[in-house]
Amino acid sequence: MTARTAQPAPDDHAAPDSRPAAFTVGPLHHVQLSVPPGTEDRCRAYWSGVLGLAEIEKPPVLAARGGCWFRGGGIEVHLGAEADFVPARRAHPGILVTSLDALADRLQAHGLPVTWDDNFPGYRRFHSADPFGNRLEFLEPATTAATPDATTAAGPSA
């Protein structure tokens, strides 16, 4: 392994680099969320039991650190055990789903929060949290048939 020298942060006022990029940025490989140590069974109950993602095996060297990984529906979520865990209450993944109302019902049936938000044009969405308080956003594209008015776009009536 070679040592790396820290580079200064880019200057906000620097001219953009006009050279063609020798790389491309693709879709995300995974999102990592922190969880308290020793909570793998609760992670499995939520990510597999409630959301239906499949657990995937972590490489042995990483498995020794705790946590677990899940994949399904085109996403991969890595849950890393963190000794001084603090839930992410603002930073969050935005997860595209189908049948948003059915997911909201399922989360609520499991005692999890669902807070509808109609502030993202073109999408119906709500925020929730995993069992440890990490913020999660679930959204689906709005369609004329699914959201004939603003009331429907904000979610079902209470």
mmCIF file with all atom_site columns, C-alpha atoms in Angstrom:
data_model
loop_
_atom_site.group_PDB
_atom_site.id
_atom_site.type_symbol
_atom_site.label_atom_id
_atom_site.label_alt_id
_atom_site.label_comp_id
_atom_site.label_asym_id
_atom_site.label_entity_id
_atom_site.label_seq_id
_atom_site.pdbx_PDB_ins_code
_atom_site.Cartn_x
_atom_site.Cartn_y
_atom_site.Cartn_z
_atom_site.occupancy
_atom_site.B_iso_or_equiv
_atom_site.pdbx_formal_charge
_atom_site.auth_seq_id
_atom_site.auth_comp_id
_atom_site.auth_asym_id
_atom_site.auth_atom_id
_atom_site.pdbx_PDB_model_num
ATOM 1   C CA . MET A 1 1   ? 0.000   0.000   0.000   1.00 0.00 ? 1   MET A CA 1
ATOM 2   C CA . THR A 1 2   ? 1.381   3.430   -0.866  1.00 0.00 ? 2   THR A CA 1
ATOM 3   C CA . ALA A 1 3   ? 1.001   6.515   1.268   1.00 0.00 ? 3   ALA A CA 1
ATOM 4   C CA . ARG A 1 4   ? -1.143  9.311   -0.058  1.00 0.00 ? 4   ARG A CA 1
ATOM 5   C CA . THR A 1 5   ? -0.491  12.976  0.430   1.00 0.00 ? 5   THR A CA 1
ATOM 6   C CA . ALA A 1 6   ? -3.486  15.040  1.442   1.00 0.00 ? 6   ALA A CA 1
ATOM 7   C CA . GLN A 1 7   ? -4.475  17.492  -1.257  1.00 0.00 ? 7   GLN A CA 1
ATOM 8   C CA . PRO A 1 8   ? -5.874  20.920  -0.456  1.00 0.00 ? 8   PRO A CA 1
ATOM 9   C CA . ALA A 1 9   ? -9.593  21.362  -0.973  1.00 0.00 ? 9   ALA A CA 1
ATOM 10  C CA . PRO A 1 10  ? -10.464 22.817  -4.378  1.00 0.00 ? 10  PRO A CA 1
ATOM 11  C CA . ASP A 1 11  ? -10.839 26.569  -4.473  1.00 0.00 ? 11  ASP A CA 1
ATOM 12  C CA . ASP A 1 12  ? -14.513 27.471  -4.964  1.00 0.00 ? 12  ASP A CA 1
ATOM 13  C CA . HIS A 1 13  ? -13.402 30.294  -7.271  1.00 0.00 ? 13  HIS A CA 1
ATOM 14  C CA . ALA A 1 14  ? -11.020 28.255  -9.437  1.00 0.00 ? 14  ALA A CA 1
ATOM 15  C CA . ALA A 1 15  ? -11.743 27.989  -13.152 1.00 0.00 ? 15  ALA A CA 1
ATOM 16  C CA . PRO A 1 16  ? -13.328 24.687  -14.168 1.00 0.00 ? 16  PRO A CA 1
ATOM 17  C CA . ASP A 1 17  ? -10.996 22.056  -15.556 1.00 0.00 ? 17  ASP A CA 1
ATOM 18  C CA . SER A 1 18  ? -11.473 22.156  -19.323 1.00 0.00 ? 18  SER A CA 1
ATOM 19  C CA . ARG A 1 19  ? -9.585  18.920  -19.988 1.00 0.00 ? 19  ARG A CA 1
ATOM 20  C CA . PRO A 1 20  ? -11.743 15.990  -21.075 1.00 0.00 ? 20  PRO A CA 1
ATOM 21  C CA . ALA A 1 21  ? -12.268 13.533  -18.239 1.00 0.00 ? 21  ALA A CA 1
ATOM 22  C CA . ALA A 1 22  ? -10.470 10.217  -18.566 1.00 0.00 ? 22  ALA A CA 1
ATOM 23  C CA . PHE A 1 23  ? -13.199 8.544   -16.491 1.00 0.00 ? 23  PHE A CA 1
ATOM 24  C CA . THR A 1 24  ? -16.957 8.361   -16.163 1.00 0.00 ? 24  THR A CA 1
ATOM 25  C CA . VAL A 1 25  ? -19.088 8.395   -13.054 1.00 0.00 ? 25  VAL A CA 1
ATOM 26  C CA . GLY A 1 26  ? -21.657 5.628   -13.050 1.00 0.00 ? 26  GLY A CA 1
ATOM 27  C CA . PRO A 1 27  ? -24.507 4.672   -10.763 1.00 0.00 ? 27  PRO A CA 1
ATOM 28  C CA . LEU A 1 28  ? -23.831 4.162   -7.062  1.00 0.00 ? 28  LEU A CA 1
ATOM 29  C CA . HIS A 1 29  ? -22.547 0.739   -6.086  1.00 0.00 ? 29  HIS A CA 1
ATOM 30  C CA . HIS A 1 30  ? -23.929 0.953   -2.535  1.00 0.00 ? 30  HIS A CA 1
ATOM 31  C CA . VAL A 1 31  ? -24.948 3.235   0.284   1.00 0.00 ? 31  VAL A CA 1
ATOM 32  C CA . GLN A 1 32  ? -23.505 2.726   3.753   1.00 0.00 ? 32  GLN A CA 1
ATOM 33  C CA . LEU A 1 33  ? -25.395 3.520   6.922   1.00 0.00 ? 33  LEU A CA 1
ATOM 34  C CA . SER A 1 34  ? -24.069 3.232   10.447  1.00 0.00 ? 34  SER A CA 1
ATOM 35  C CA . VAL A 1 35  ? -25.762 1.064   13.054  1.00 0.00 ? 35  VAL A CA 1
ATOM 36  C CA . PRO A 1 36  ? -24.962 0.303   16.689  1.00 0.00 ? 36  PRO A CA 1
ATOM 37  C CA . PRO A 1 37  ? -22.638 -2.661  17.276  1.00 0.00 ? 37  PRO A CA 1
ATOM 38  C CA . GLY A 1 38  ? -24.344 -6.010  17.883  1.00 0.00 ? 38  GLY A CA 1
ATOM 39  C CA . THR A 1 39  ? -27.595 -5.111  16.099  1.00 0.00 ? 39  THR A CA 1
ATOM 40  C CA . GLU A 1 40  ? -27.264 -7.358  13.051  1.00 0.00 ? 40  GLU A CA 1
ATOM 41  C CA . ASP A 1 41  ? -30.444 -9.309  13.911  1.00 0.00 ? 41  ASP A CA 1
ATOM 42  C CA . ARG A 1 42  ? -32.460 -6.090  14.078  1.00 0.00 ? 42  ARG A CA 1
ATOM 43  C CA . CYS A 1 43  ? -30.911 -5.031  10.749  1.00 0.00 ? 43  CYS A CA 1
ATOM 44  C CA . ARG A 1 44  ? -31.992 -8.334  9.205   1.00 0.00 ? 44  ARG A CA 1
ATOM 45  C CA . ALA A 1 45  ? -35.501 -7.984  10.604  1.00 0.00 ? 45  ALA A CA 1
ATOM 46  C CA . TYR A 1 46  ? -35.852 -4.554  8.993   1.00 0.00 ? 46  TYR A CA 1
ATOM 47  C CA . TRP A 1 47  ? -33.960 -4.751  5.694   1.00 0.00 ? 47  TRP A CA 1
ATOM 48  C CA . SER A 1 48  ? -34.994 -8.339  4.877   1.00 0.00 ? 48  SER A CA 1
ATOM 49  C CA . GLY A 1 49  ? -38.126 -8.859  6.949   1.00 0.00 ? 49  GLY A CA 1
ATOM 50  C CA . VAL A 1 50  ? -39.816 -5.506  6.347   1.00 0.00 ? 50  VAL A CA 1
ATOM 51  C CA . LEU A 1 51  ? -38.267 -4.255  3.091   1.00 0.00 ? 51  LEU A CA 1
ATOM 52  C CA . GLY A 1 52  ? -37.649 -7.624  1.431   1.00 0.00 ? 52  GLY A CA 1
ATOM 53  C CA . LEU A 1 53  ? -33.973 -7.186  0.499   1.00 0.00 ? 53  LEU A CA 1
ATOM 54  C CA . ALA A 1 54  ? -31.726 -10.236 0.478   1.00 0.00 ? 54  ALA A CA 1
ATOM 55  C CA . GLU A 1 55  ? -28.749 -10.361 2.795   1.00 0.00 ? 55  GLU A CA 1
ATOM 56  C CA . ILE A 1 56  ? -25.484 -10.831 0.938   1.00 0.00 ? 56  ILE A CA 1
ATOM 57  C CA . GLU A 1 57  ? -22.289 -12.218 2.397   1.00 0.00 ? 57  GLU A CA 1
ATOM 58  C CA . LYS A 1 58  ? -19.637 -9.738  3.442   1.00 0.00 ? 58  LYS A CA 1
ATOM 59  C CA . PRO A 1 59  ? -16.031 -10.557 2.597   1.00 0.00 ? 59  PRO A CA 1
ATOM 60  C CA . PRO A 1 60  ? -14.507 -12.311 5.660   1.00 0.00 ? 60  PRO A CA 1
ATOM 61  C CA . VAL A 1 61  ? -12.065 -9.496  6.434   1.00 0.00 ? 61  VAL A CA 1
ATOM 62  C CA . LEU A 1 62  ? -14.983 -7.033  6.534   1.00 0.00 ? 62  LEU A CA 1
ATOM 63  C CA . ALA A 1 63  ? -17.402 -9.400  8.299   1.00 0.00 ? 63  ALA A CA 1
ATOM 64  C CA . ALA A 1 64  ? -15.078 -9.355  11.310  1.00 0.00 ? 64  ALA A CA 1
ATOM 65  C CA . ARG A 1 65  ? -15.996 -5.676  11.778  1.00 0.00 ? 65  ARG A CA 1
ATOM 66  C CA . GLY A 1 66  ? -19.688 -6.431  12.304  1.00 0.00 ? 66  GLY A CA 1
ATOM 67  C CA . GLY A 1 67  ? -22.660 -5.102  10.386  1.00 0.00 ? 67  GLY A CA 1
ATOM 68  C CA . CYS A 1 68  ? -24.321 -6.692  7.362   1.00 0.00 ? 68  CYS A CA 1
ATOM 69  C CA . TRP A 1 69  ? -25.092 -6.038  3.703   1.00 0.00 ? 69  TRP A CA 1
ATOM 70  C CA . PHE A 1 70  ? -28.351 -6.246  1.732   1.00 0.00 ? 70  PHE A CA 1
ATOM 71  C CA . ARG A 1 71  ? -29.276 -6.134  -1.945  1.00 0.00 ? 71  ARG A CA 1
ATOM 72  C CA . GLY A 1 72  ? -32.515 -6.013  -3.909  1.00 0.00 ? 72  GLY A CA 1
ATOM 73  C CA . GLY A 1 73  ? -34.457 -3.959  -6.393  1.00 0.00 ? 73  GLY A CA 1
ATOM 74  C CA . GLY A 1 74  ? -31.303 -2.469  -7.884  1.00 0.00 ? 74  GLY A CA 1
ATOM 75  C CA . ILE A 1 75  ? -29.877 -1.157  -4.603  1.00 0.00 ? 75  ILE A CA 1
ATOM 76  C CA . GLU A 1 76  ? -27.227 -2.357  -2.201  1.00 0.00 ? 76  GLU A CA 1
ATOM 77  C CA . VAL A 1 77  ? -27.099 -1.191  1.411   1.00 0.00 ? 77  VAL A CA 1
ATOM 78  C CA . HIS A 1 78  ? -24.089 -1.762  3.660   1.00 0.00 ? 78  HIS A CA 1
ATOM 79  C CA . LEU A 1 79  ? -24.728 -1.426  7.372   1.00 0.00 ? 79  LEU A CA 1
ATOM 80  C CA . GLY A 1 80  ? -21.554 -0.781  9.324   1.00 0.00 ? 80  GLY A CA 1
ATOM 81  C CA . ALA A 1 81  ? -21.275 -1.183  13.082  1.00 0.00 ? 81  ALA A CA 1
ATOM 82  C CA . GLU A 1 82  ? -20.040 2.026   14.673  1.00 0.00 ? 82  GLU A CA 1
ATOM 83  C CA . ALA A 1 83  ? -19.028 2.172   18.343  1.00 0.00 ? 83  ALA A CA 1
ATOM 84  C CA . ASP A 1 84  ? -20.060 5.803   18.844  1.00 0.00 ? 84  ASP A CA 1
ATOM 85  C CA . PHE A 1 85  ? -23.203 5.437   16.727  1.00 0.00 ? 85  PHE A CA 1
ATOM 86  C CA . VAL A 1 86  ? -25.312 8.533   16.095  1.00 0.00 ? 86  VAL A CA 1
ATOM 87  C CA . PRO A 1 87  ? -28.244 8.171   13.673  1.00 0.00 ? 87  PRO A CA 1
ATOM 88  C CA . ALA A 1 88  ? -28.168 10.154  10.436  1.00 0.00 ? 88  ALA A CA 1
ATOM 89  C CA . ARG A 1 89  ? -31.211 12.384  10.845  1.00 0.00 ? 89  ARG A CA 1
ATOM 90  C CA . ARG A 1 90  ? -30.621 14.601  7.790   1.00 0.00 ? 90  ARG A CA 1
ATOM 91  C CA . ALA A 1 91  ? -28.298 12.779  5.389   1.00 0.00 ? 91  ALA A CA 1
ATOM 92  C CA . HIS A 1 92  ? -30.177 9.893   3.796   1.00 0.00 ? 92  HIS A CA 1
ATOM 93  C CA . PRO A 1 93  ? -30.528 7.665   0.766   1.00 0.00 ? 93  PRO A CA 1
ATOM 94  C CA . GLY A 1 94  ? -33.470 8.302   -1.555  1.00 0.00 ? 94  GLY A CA 1
ATOM 95  C CA . ILE A 1 95  ? -34.836 4.889   -2.513  1.00 0.00 ? 95  ILE A CA 1
ATOM 96  C CA . LEU A 1 96  ? -37.088 4.549   -5.556  1.00 0.00 ? 96  LEU A CA 1
ATOM 97  C CA . VAL A 1 97  ? -39.985 2.136   -5.037  1.00 0.00 ? 97  VAL A CA 1
ATOM 98  C CA . THR A 1 98  ? -43.186 1.033   -6.689  1.00 0.00 ? 98  THR A CA 1
ATOM 99  C CA . SER A 1 99  ? -46.478 0.993   -4.772  1.00 0.00 ? 99  SER A CA 1
ATOM 100 C CA . LEU A 1 100 ? -45.415 3.729   -2.373  1.00 0.00 ? 100 LEU A CA 1
ATOM 101 C CA . ASP A 1 101 ? -48.697 3.588   -0.452  1.00 0.00 ? 101 ASP A CA 1
ATOM 102 C CA . ALA A 1 102 ? -48.308 -0.159  0.160   1.00 0.00 ? 102 ALA A CA 1
ATOM 103 C CA . LEU A 1 103 ? -44.802 0.425   1.529   1.00 0.00 ? 103 LEU A CA 1
ATOM 104 C CA . ALA A 1 104 ? -46.077 3.216   3.787   1.00 0.00 ? 104 ALA A CA 1
ATOM 105 C CA . ASP A 1 105 ? -48.772 0.875   5.120   1.00 0.00 ? 105 ASP A CA 1
ATOM 106 C CA . ARG A 1 106 ? -46.200 -1.874  5.741   1.00 0.00 ? 106 ARG A CA 1
ATOM 107 C CA . LEU A 1 107 ? -43.820 0.439   7.588   1.00 0.00 ? 107 LEU A CA 1
ATOM 108 C CA . GLN A 1 108 ? -46.607 1.801   9.763   1.00 0.00 ? 108 GLN A CA 1
ATOM 109 C CA . ALA A 1 109 ? -47.818 -1.735  10.509  1.00 0.00 ? 109 ALA A CA 1
ATOM 110 C CA . HIS A 1 110 ? -44.320 -2.394  11.879  1.00 0.00 ? 110 HIS A CA 1
ATOM 111 C CA . GLY A 1 111 ? -44.475 0.725   14.062  1.00 0.00 ? 111 GLY A CA 1
ATOM 112 C CA . LEU A 1 112 ? -42.134 2.769   11.875  1.00 0.00 ? 112 LEU A CA 1
ATOM 113 C CA . PRO A 1 113 ? -42.680 6.452   11.100  1.00 0.00 ? 113 PRO A CA 1
ATOM 114 C CA . VAL A 1 114 ? -44.021 7.700   7.757   1.00 0.00 ? 114 VAL A CA 1
ATOM 115 C CA . THR A 1 115 ? -43.947 11.448  7.095   1.00 0.00 ? 115 THR A CA 1
ATOM 116 C CA . TRP A 1 116 ? -45.362 12.442  3.715   1.00 0.00 ? 116 TRP A CA 1
ATOM 117 C CA . ASP A 1 117 ? -43.734 15.312  1.845   1.00 0.00 ? 117 ASP A CA 1
ATOM 118 C CA . ASP A 1 118 ? -45.000 16.803  -1.430  1.00 0.00 ? 118 ASP A CA 1
ATOM 119 C CA . ASN A 1 119 ? -42.114 19.241  -1.937  1.00 0.00 ? 119 ASN A CA 1
ATOM 120 C CA . PHE A 1 120 ? -40.297 17.305  -4.666  1.00 0.00 ? 120 PHE A CA 1
ATOM 121 C CA . PRO A 1 121 ? -41.966 18.041  -8.027  1.00 0.00 ? 121 PRO A CA 1
ATOM 122 C CA . GLY A 1 122 ? -42.546 14.964  -10.143 1.00 0.00 ? 122 GLY A CA 1
ATOM 123 C CA . TYR A 1 123 ? -42.372 12.526  -7.223  1.00 0.00 ? 123 TYR A CA 1
ATOM 124 C CA . ARG A 1 124 ? -44.546 11.250  -4.416  1.00 0.00 ? 124 ARG A CA 1
ATOM 125 C CA . ARG A 1 125 ? -42.416 10.621  -1.364  1.00 0.00 ? 125 ARG A CA 1
ATOM 126 C CA . PHE A 1 126 ? -42.206 10.159  2.352   1.00 0.00 ? 126 PHE A CA 1
ATOM 127 C CA . HIS A 1 127 ? -39.478 10.001  4.941   1.00 0.00 ? 127 HIS A CA 1
ATOM 128 C CA . SER A 1 128 ? -39.128 7.231   7.466   1.00 0.00 ? 128 SER A CA 1
ATOM 129 C CA . ALA A 1 129 ? -36.386 5.811   9.674   1.00 0.00 ? 129 ALA A CA 1
ATOM 130 C CA . ASP A 1 130 ? -34.762 2.469   10.210  1.00 0.00 ? 130 ASP A CA 1
ATOM 131 C CA . PRO A 1 131 ? -35.018 0.942   13.714  1.00 0.00 ? 131 PRO A CA 1
ATOM 132 C CA . PHE A 1 132 ? -31.987 2.988   14.804  1.00 0.00 ? 132 PHE A CA 1
ATOM 133 C CA . GLY A 1 133 ? -33.262 6.391   13.682  1.00 0.00 ? 133 GLY A CA 1
ATOM 134 C CA . ASN A 1 134 ? -31.364 6.712   10.380  1.00 0.00 ? 134 ASN A CA 1
ATOM 135 C CA . ARG A 1 135 ? -33.440 8.822   7.999   1.00 0.00 ? 135 ARG A CA 1
ATOM 136 C CA . LEU A 1 136 ? -34.642 7.113   4.810   1.00 0.00 ? 136 LEU A CA 1
ATOM 137 C CA . GLU A 1 137 ? -36.553 8.612   1.902   1.00 0.00 ? 137 GLU A CA 1
ATOM 138 C CA . PHE A 1 138 ? -38.831 6.466   -0.253  1.00 0.00 ? 138 PHE A CA 1
ATOM 139 C CA . LEU A 1 139 ? -40.189 7.908   -3.481  1.00 0.00 ? 139 LEU A CA 1
ATOM 140 C CA . GLU A 1 140 ? -41.843 7.029   -6.759  1.00 0.00 ? 140 GLU A CA 1
ATOM 141 C CA . PRO A 1 141 ? -42.443 9.084   -9.871  1.00 0.00 ? 141 PRO A CA 1
ATOM 142 C CA . ALA A 1 142 ? -45.766 10.901  -9.808  1.00 0.00 ? 142 ALA A CA 1
ATOM 143 C CA . THR A 1 143 ? -48.214 10.119  -12.586 1.00 0.00 ? 143 THR A CA 1
ATOM 144 C CA . THR A 1 144 ? -51.398 11.921  -13.543 1.00 0.00 ? 144 THR A CA 1
ATOM 145 C CA . ALA A 1 145 ? -53.437 8.816   -12.730 1.00 0.00 ? 145 ALA A CA 1
ATOM 146 C CA . ALA A 1 146 ? -51.781 8.297   -9.347  1.00 0.00 ? 146 ALA A CA 1
ATOM 147 C CA . THR A 1 147 ? -51.825 11.942  -8.256  1.00 0.00 ? 147 THR A CA 1
ATOM 148 C CA . PRO A 1 148 ? -54.846 13.786  -9.649  1.00 0.00 ? 148 PRO A CA 1
ATOM 149 C CA . ASP A 1 149 ? -54.511 16.559  -7.071  1.00 0.00 ? 149 ASP A CA 1
ATOM 150 C CA . ALA A 1 150 ? -52.148 17.872  -4.421  1.00 0.00 ? 150 ALA A CA 1
ATOM 151 C CA . THR A 1 151 ? -53.961 16.003  -1.620  1.00 0.00 ? 151 THR A CA 1
ATOM 152 C CA . THR A 1 152 ? -53.240 12.643  -3.218  1.00 0.00 ? 152 THR A CA 1
ATOM 153 C CA . ALA A 1 153 ? -49.637 13.670  -3.960  1.00 0.00 ? 153 ALA A CA 1
ATOM 154 C CA . ALA A 1 154 ? -49.089 14.271  -0.256  1.00 0.00 ? 154 ALA A CA 1
ATOM 155 C CA . GLY A 1 155 ? -50.236 10.754  0.620   1.00 0.00 ? 155 GLY A CA 1
ATOM 156 C CA . PRO A 1 156 ? -53.388 9.144   1.888   1.00 0.00 ? 156 PRO A CA 1
ATOM 157 C CA . SER A 1 157 ? -55.704 11.045  4.175   1.00 0.00 ? 157 SER A CA 1
ATOM 158 C CA . ALA A 1 158 ? -55.222 10.505  7.883   1.00 0.00 ? 158 ALA A CA 1
#
